[in-house]
């Protein structure tokens, strides 16, 4: 953990900066389940929008466990990657994305203000 700076963590995942990575553009590593995404702030915002849009999908009518069933298809900013998620996972991922975006925007604002 000495190679990263944690941005935000919840039960669903974690987001962080790589300390050693030189970046012209602010990027964060976001890990959800067994998948890691290395996204810019704009890509994270698009992902959050796609997650919000996915919340409007309807689950199977006769599903015995609609909250935990991975019946929702979440598109990601990586065009070739979609994720099958449950409503519970989607809620946690939305929180992870929202908090990561908020903290990155704050950091970006501070960097701009100090320069």
Coordinates of C-alpha atoms in Angstrom, one line a residue:
X1 CA 0.0 0.0 0.0
X2 CA 3.0 2.3 0.1
X3 CA 2.9 2.7 -3.7
X4 CA -0.7 4.2 -3.7
X5 CA -2.6 7.1 -2.2
X6 CA -6.2 6.0 -1.5
X7 CA -8.9 8.3 -2.7
X8 CA -11.9 6.4 -1.4
X9 CA -12.9 3.0 -0.3
X10 CA -16.1 1.2 0.5
X11 CA -17.4 -2.4 0.7
X12 CA -17.7 -2.5 -3.1
X13 CA -14.2 -1.3 -4.1
X14 CA -11.4 1.2 -3.9
X15 CA -10.0 4.1 -5.8
X16 CA -6.5 5.4 -5.6
X17 CA -3.7 7.2 -7.3
X18 CA -0.4 5.5 -8.1
X19 CA 2.4 7.5 -6.4
X20 CA 4.9 6.6 -9.0
X21 CA 2.9 7.4 -12.1
X22 CA 3.7 10.6 -14.0
X23 CA 0.4 12.0 -15.3
X24 CA -0.2 14.9 -17.5
X25 CA -3.9 14.4 -16.9
X26 CA -5.3 13.4 -13.5
X27 CA -6.1 9.7 -13.5
X28 CA -7.3 7.2 -10.8
X29 CA -7.2 3.5 -10.5
X30 CA -10.7 2.2 -9.6
X31 CA -11.0 -1.5 -8.5
X32 CA -14.4 -3.1 -8.5
X33 CA -14.7 -6.8 -7.8
X34 CA -11.8 -8.4 -9.7
X35 CA -11.6 -5.6 -12.3
X36 CA -9.4 -2.6 -12.3
X37 CA -10.0 0.5 -14.4
X38 CA -7.4 3.3 -14.9
X39 CA -9.6 6.3 -15.8
X40 CA -9.4 10.1 -16.3
X41 CA -11.8 12.3 -14.4
X42 CA -13.9 12.7 -17.5
X43 CA -14.1 8.9 -18.0
X44 CA -15.1 8.4 -14.4
X45 CA -17.9 11.0 -14.8
X46 CA -19.1 9.1 -17.9
X47 CA -18.9 5.8 -15.9
X48 CA -21.0 7.4 -13.1
X49 CA -23.5 8.6 -15.7
X50 CA -23.7 5.1 -17.2
X51 CA -24.1 3.6 -13.7
X52 CA -27.0 6.0 -13.0
X53 CA -28.6 5.1 -16.4
X54 CA -28.3 1.4 -15.5
X55 CA -30.2 1.9 -12.3
X56 CA -33.3 2.5 -14.5
X57 CA -33.1 -1.0 -16.0
X58 CA -35.7 -3.4 -15.0
X59 CA -34.7 -6.8 -13.5
X60 CA -36.5 -10.0 -14.3
X61 CA -40.1 -10.0 -13.2
X62 CA -40.0 -13.3 -11.3
X63 CA -36.5 -13.0 -9.8
X64 CA -36.3 -14.5 -6.3
X65 CA -33.4 -12.1 -5.3
X66 CA -33.7 -8.9 -7.3
X67 CA -31.2 -7.0 -5.1
X68 CA -28.4 -9.5 -5.4
X69 CA -29.0 -11.0 -8.8
X70 CA -26.4 -9.8 -11.4
X71 CA -29.0 -9.2 -14.1
X72 CA -28.1 -5.6 -14.9
X73 CA -25.7 -4.8 -17.7
X74 CA -23.5 -1.9 -16.9
X75 CA -21.6 -0.2 -19.8
X76 CA -18.1 1.2 -19.0
X77 CA -16.0 3.9 -20.6
X78 CA -13.9 1.0 -22.0
X79 CA -15.9 0.4 -25.1
X80 CA -15.3 -3.4 -25.2
X81 CA -16.1 -4.0 -21.5
X82 CA -19.5 -4.3 -19.9
X83 CA -20.2 -5.6 -16.4
X84 CA -23.0 -7.8 -15.1
X85 CA -23.9 -6.3 -11.8
X86 CA -26.6 -6.6 -9.1
X87 CA -28.5 -3.6 -7.7
X88 CA -26.5 -3.9 -4.5
X89 CA -23.3 -3.8 -6.4
X90 CA -24.5 -0.9 -8.5
X91 CA -25.4 1.2 -5.4
X92 CA -21.9 0.6 -3.9
X93 CA -20.2 1.3 -7.3
X94 CA -22.2 4.5 -7.7
X95 CA -21.1 5.7 -4.2
X96 CA -17.5 4.7 -5.1
X97 CA -17.6 6.7 -8.4
X98 CA -19.4 9.7 -6.9
X99 CA -16.9 10.1 -4.0
X100 CA -13.9 9.5 -6.2
X101 CA -15.1 12.2 -8.6
X102 CA -15.8 14.6 -5.8
X103 CA -12.3 14.2 -4.3
X104 CA -10.6 14.3 -7.7
X105 CA -12.5 17.5 -8.6
X106 CA -11.5 19.0 -5.3
X107 CA -7.8 18.1 -5.9
X108 CA -7.9 19.4 -9.4
X109 CA -9.5 22.7 -8.1
X110 CA -6.8 23.1 -5.5
X111 CA -4.0 22.5 -8.0
X112 CA -5.5 25.1 -10.3
X113 CA -6.0 27.6 -7.5
X114 CA -2.5 27.2 -6.2
X115 CA -0.9 27.8 -9.6

